[in-house]
CSV table of C-alpha atoms in Angstrom, one decimal:
chain,number,residue,atom,x,y,z
U,1,MET,CA,-30.4,5.5,7.8
U,2,GLU,CA,-31.3,3.5,5.3
U,3,ILE,CA,-27.9,3.4,4.2
U,4,GLU,CA,-26.6,2.8,7.9
U,5,ASN,CA,-29.0,-0.1,8.3
U,6,GLN,CA,-28.0,-1.7,4.9
U,7,TYR,CA,-24.5,-2.0,6.1
U,8,GLN,CA,-24.9,-2.1,10.1
U,9,ILE,CA,-22.5,0.2,10.9
U,10,SER,CA,-21.9,4.1,9.4
U,11,PHE,CA,-18.2,4.4,7.8
U,12,LYS,CA,-17.3,6.6,10.4
U,13,ASN,CA,-17.6,4.1,13.0
U,14,LEU,CA,-16.2,1.4,10.7
U,15,ILE,CA,-12.7,3.9,10.5
U,16,LEU,CA,-13.0,3.9,14.6
U,17,MET,CA,-13.1,0.4,15.0
U,18,SER,CA,-10.4,-0.3,12.1
U,19,TRP,CA,-8.4,2.0,14.1
U,20,SER,CA,-8.9,0.2,17.3
U,21,ASN,CA,-8.0,-3.1,15.9
U,22,MET,CA,-4.7,-2.1,14.9
U,23,LEU,CA,-3.6,-0.7,17.9
U,24,HIS,CA,-5.0,-4.1,19.5
U,25,GLN,CA,-2.6,-5.6,17.1
U,26,ARG,CA,-0.1,-3.0,17.1
U,27,TYR,CA,2.8,-5.2,16.4
U,28,ALA,CA,1.2,-6.8,13.2
U,29,SER,CA,-0.2,-3.4,12.4
U,30,LEU,CA,3.4,-1.8,12.4
U,31,LEU,CA,4.8,-4.6,10.0
U,32,GLN,CA,3.0,-4.2,7.7
U,33,VAL,CA,3.1,-0.5,7.3
U,34,ILE,CA,6.7,-1.0,7.5
U,35,THR,CA,6.4,-3.6,4.6
U,36,ILE,CA,4.2,-1.3,2.8
U,37,SER,CA,6.5,1.4,3.5
U,38,ALA,CA,9.6,-0.1,2.4
U,39,THR,CA,7.9,-1.1,-1.2
U,40,SER,CA,6.5,2.3,-1.4
U,41,ALA,CA,10.1,3.8,-1.1
U,42,PHE,CA,11.7,1.5,-3.2
U,43,LEU,CA,9.0,2.2,-5.8
U,44,THR,CA,9.1,5.7,-5.3
U,45,PHE,CA,12.7,6.0,-6.0
U,46,VAL,CA,12.8,4.0,-9.2
U,47,ILE,CA,10.2,5.7,-10.7
U,48,CYS,CA,12.5,8.9,-9.7
U,49,GLU,CA,15.5,7.6,-11.0
U,50,LEU,CA,13.9,7.0,-14.7
U,51,ILE,CA,12.7,10.5,-14.6
U,52,TYR,CA,16.0,11.6,-13.9
U,53,PHE,CA,17.4,9.7,-16.9
U,54,ASP,CA,15.0,10.7,-19.3
U,55,THR,CA,15.7,14.5,-18.1
U,56,THR,CA,19.5,14.1,-18.5
U,57,LYS,CA,20.1,11.6,-21.0
U,58,ASN,CA,21.0,14.8,-23.6
U,59,MET,CA,22.5,17.0,-21.0
U,60,PRO,CA,26.5,17.3,-22.3
U,61,GLY,CA,29.4,16.1,-20.1
U,62,ILE,CA,26.6,13.1,-18.9
U,63,GLU,CA,27.1,9.8,-20.1
U,64,TYR,CA,25.3,7.2,-19.5
U,65,PRO,CA,26.4,3.2,-20.0
U,66,GLU,CA,24.7,1.7,-23.3
U,67,GLY,CA,21.0,0.3,-22.2
U,68,LYS,CA,21.1,2.1,-18.9
U,69,MET,CA,16.9,3.1,-19.8
U,70,VAL,CA,15.9,-0.3,-20.2
U,71,GLN,CA,18.0,-1.7,-16.9
U,72,LEU,CA,15.8,1.0,-15.3
U,73,LEU,CA,12.7,-0.1,-17.0
U,74,TRP,CA,13.3,-4.1,-16.1
U,75,VAL,CA,13.7,-2.7,-12.3
U,76,LEU,CA,10.5,-0.7,-12.6
U,77,ILE,CA,8.7,-3.8,-13.6
U,78,ILE,CA,10.6,-6.2,-10.8
U,79,SER,CA,9.7,-3.5,-7.9
U,80,LEU,CA,6.2,-3.6,-9.2
U,81,ILE,CA,5.9,-7.3,-9.2
U,82,VAL,CA,7.6,-7.2,-5.5
U,83,CYS,CA,5.3,-4.5,-4.4
U,84,THR,CA,2.2,-6.5,-5.2
U,85,ILE,CA,3.4,-9.7,-4.0
U,86,SER,CA,4.5,-8.5,-0.9
U,87,ASN,CA,1.7,-6.4,0.0
U,88,THR,CA,-1.0,-8.9,-1.3
U,89,THR,CA,0.7,-11.5,0.7
U,90,THR,CA,1.1,-8.9,4.3
U,91,MET,CA,-2.8,-8.5,3.5
U,92,ILE,CA,-3.7,-12.1,3.1
U,93,LEU,CA,-2.0,-13.3,5.9
U,94,ASN,CA,-3.8,-10.2,7.9
U,95,VAL,CA,-7.2,-11.7,7.2
U,96,HIS,CA,-6.2,-15.2,7.7
U,97,LYS,CA,-5.2,-14.9,11.2
U,98,ARG,CA,-7.9,-13.2,12.4
U,99,TYR,CA,-10.9,-16.0,11.5
U,100,ARG,CA,-11.7,-16.6,14.6
U,101,GLU,CA,-12.7,-12.9,15.4
U,102,ILE,CA,-14.5,-12.7,12.4
U,103,GLY,CA,-16.3,-16.2,13.4
U,104,THR,CA,-17.2,-14.1,17.1
U,105,MET,CA,-18.2,-10.9,14.6
U,106,LYS,CA,-20.1,-13.0,12.8
U,107,CYS,CA,-22.2,-14.8,16.2
U,108,ILE,CA,-23.2,-11.8,17.4
U,109,GLY,CA,-24.8,-10.7,14.4
U,110,ALA,CA,-22.3,-9.1,11.8
U,111,PHE,CA,-23.3,-8.7,8.4
U,112,ASP,CA,-21.1,-10.3,6.0
U,113,ILE,CA,-21.1,-6.9,4.0
U,114,THR,CA,-19.4,-5.2,7.6
U,115,ILE,CA,-16.8,-7.7,8.3
U,116,LEU,CA,-15.7,-6.9,4.3
U,117,LEU,CA,-15.8,-3.2,4.7
U,118,LEU,CA,-14.0,-3.5,8.1
U,119,PHE,CA,-10.9,-5.3,6.5
U,120,LEU,CA,-11.0,-3.1,3.3
U,121,VAL,CA,-11.3,0.1,5.9
U,122,GLU,CA,-8.3,-1.4,7.4
U,123,SER,CA,-5.9,-2.0,4.8
U,124,MET,CA,-7.1,1.7,3.1
U,125,ILE,CA,-6.0,3.1,6.6
U,126,LEU,CA,-2.2,0.9,6.5
U,127,GLY,CA,-2.0,1.1,2.7
U,128,ILE,CA,-2.1,5.0,3.1
U,129,SER,CA,0.3,5.4,6.0
U,130,GLY,CA,2.8,2.9,4.4
U,131,GLY,CA,2.4,5.0,1.2
U,132,ILE,CA,2.9,8.4,2.9
U,133,ILE,CA,5.9,6.8,4.7
U,134,GLY,CA,7.5,5.5,1.6
U,135,PHE,CA,6.6,8.6,-0.5
U,136,ILE,CA,8.6,10.8,2.1
U,137,ILE,CA,11.3,8.5,2.2
U,138,GLY,CA,11.6,7.7,-1.9
U,139,CYS,CA,11.0,11.4,-2.4
U,140,SER,CA,13.8,12.4,0.0
U,141,SER,CA,16.5,9.5,-0.9
U,142,SER,CA,15.8,10.2,-4.7
U,143,THR,CA,16.5,14.2,-4.4
U,144,LEU,CA,19.4,13.7,-2.1
U,145,SER,CA,20.7,11.3,-4.8
U,146,ALA,CA,20.1,13.7,-7.6
U,147,TRP,CA,21.6,16.3,-5.9
U,148,ILE,CA,25.1,14.7,-5.6
U,149,ASN,CA,24.9,13.7,-8.6
U,150,TYR,CA,23.8,16.6,-10.7
U,151,GLY,CA,24.1,19.3,-8.5
U,152,ILE,CA,21.6,21.8,-7.0
U,153,THR,CA,20.6,23.3,-9.6
U,154,PHE,CA,19.4,20.0,-11.8
U,155,LEU,CA,16.3,20.5,-9.5
U,156,ASN,CA,14.3,22.9,-11.1
U,157,LYS,CA,10.8,23.6,-10.9
U,158,ILE,CA,10.1,21.0,-13.8
U,159,VAL,CA,11.9,18.0,-12.7
U,160,VAL,CA,10.4,18.6,-8.8
U,161,ILE,CA,6.9,18.1,-10.5
U,162,GLN,CA,7.9,15.4,-12.9
U,163,MET,CA,9.8,13.8,-9.2
U,164,ILE,CA,6.3,14.7,-7.1
U,165,SER,CA,4.1,13.5,-10.0
U,166,GLY,CA,6.1,10.2,-10.2
U,167,SER,CA,6.1,9.8,-6.8
U,168,LEU,CA,2.2,10.0,-6.2
U,169,LEU,CA,1.6,7.5,-8.8
U,170,ALA,CA,3.8,5.3,-6.8
U,171,PHE,CA,1.9,6.3,-3.6
U,172,PHE,CA,-1.7,5.5,-5.3
U,173,PHE,CA,-0.6,1.7,-6.9
U,174,VAL,CA,0.6,0.9,-3.3
U,175,VAL,CA,-2.6,2.0,-2.0
U,176,ILE,CA,-4.5,0.1,-4.4
U,177,ILE,CA,-3.1,-3.0,-4.3
U,178,SER,CA,-3.2,-3.0,-0.6
U,179,ILE,CA,-6.9,-2.9,-0.4
U,180,LEU,CA,-7.3,-5.2,-3.6
U,181,GLY,CA,-4.6,-7.6,-1.5
U,182,SER,CA,-7.0,-8.0,1.0
U,183,ALA,CA,-10.5,-7.9,-0.7
U,184,TYR,CA,-10.5,-11.1,-1.9
U,185,PRO,CA,-9.3,-13.2,1.8
U,186,ALA,CA,-11.4,-10.5,2.8
U,187,TRP,CA,-14.5,-11.6,1.0
U,188,ARG,CA,-14.0,-15.0,1.6
U,189,ALA,CA,-13.6,-14.7,5.4
U,190,SER,CA,-17.2,-12.8,5.9
U,191,LYS,CA,-18.5,-16.0,4.0
U,192,MET,CA,-17.7,-18.4,6.2
U,193,LEU,CA,-20.0,-19.5,8.3
U,194,PRO,CA,-19.7,-18.6,12.3
U,195,ILE,CA,-18.7,-22.0,13.6
U,196,GLU,CA,-16.2,-23.2,10.5
U,197,ALA,CA,-14.7,-19.3,11.1
U,198,MET,CA,-14.1,-20.1,15.1
U,199,LYS,CA,-12.5,-23.7,14.5
U,200,THR,CA,-10.2,-22.2,12.3
U,201,THR,CA,-6.5,-22.9,13.9
U,202,GLN,CA,-4.0,-19.3,14.2
């Protein structure tokens, strides 16, 4: 009870409120999930391509242009940057456009920590949803690419385990970036005075 009073609302209710807010703003939430899943899928695909390259570089009959590994690493770095920027921007905009909602919540007695946790839980749900979709799309497309380029026999147990491990790494990265992307703007919004938040233009 002491913990619940400290945060004013239980974690279960935070999840229910977050889900209700996302349903209320279904189009904005859908756009966020699409953005997150697209970056997750691209990141997953690039990581899997690096795994395939490392697995096949010494196989007979397969030749790669010189510097292929460096090119893939550059693509991976760029995709990480793009993923970070796009997810962070999406989360910042999500918090910013809801300043009036935050002001209303504070007027009826919501604690700062409650508002902060509400946005963090929402970003976690969005990140997990988009990450799972991206994981499925990225794994499927990279598996199809490997099947076409190297044949079905190439997809042995070791390669599949490496592919899944790399994809899970991309998934957790996307979820963490989604949460961190909303952490600062949500913290800043939670510290706003109610009247200041209510006067913010949409």
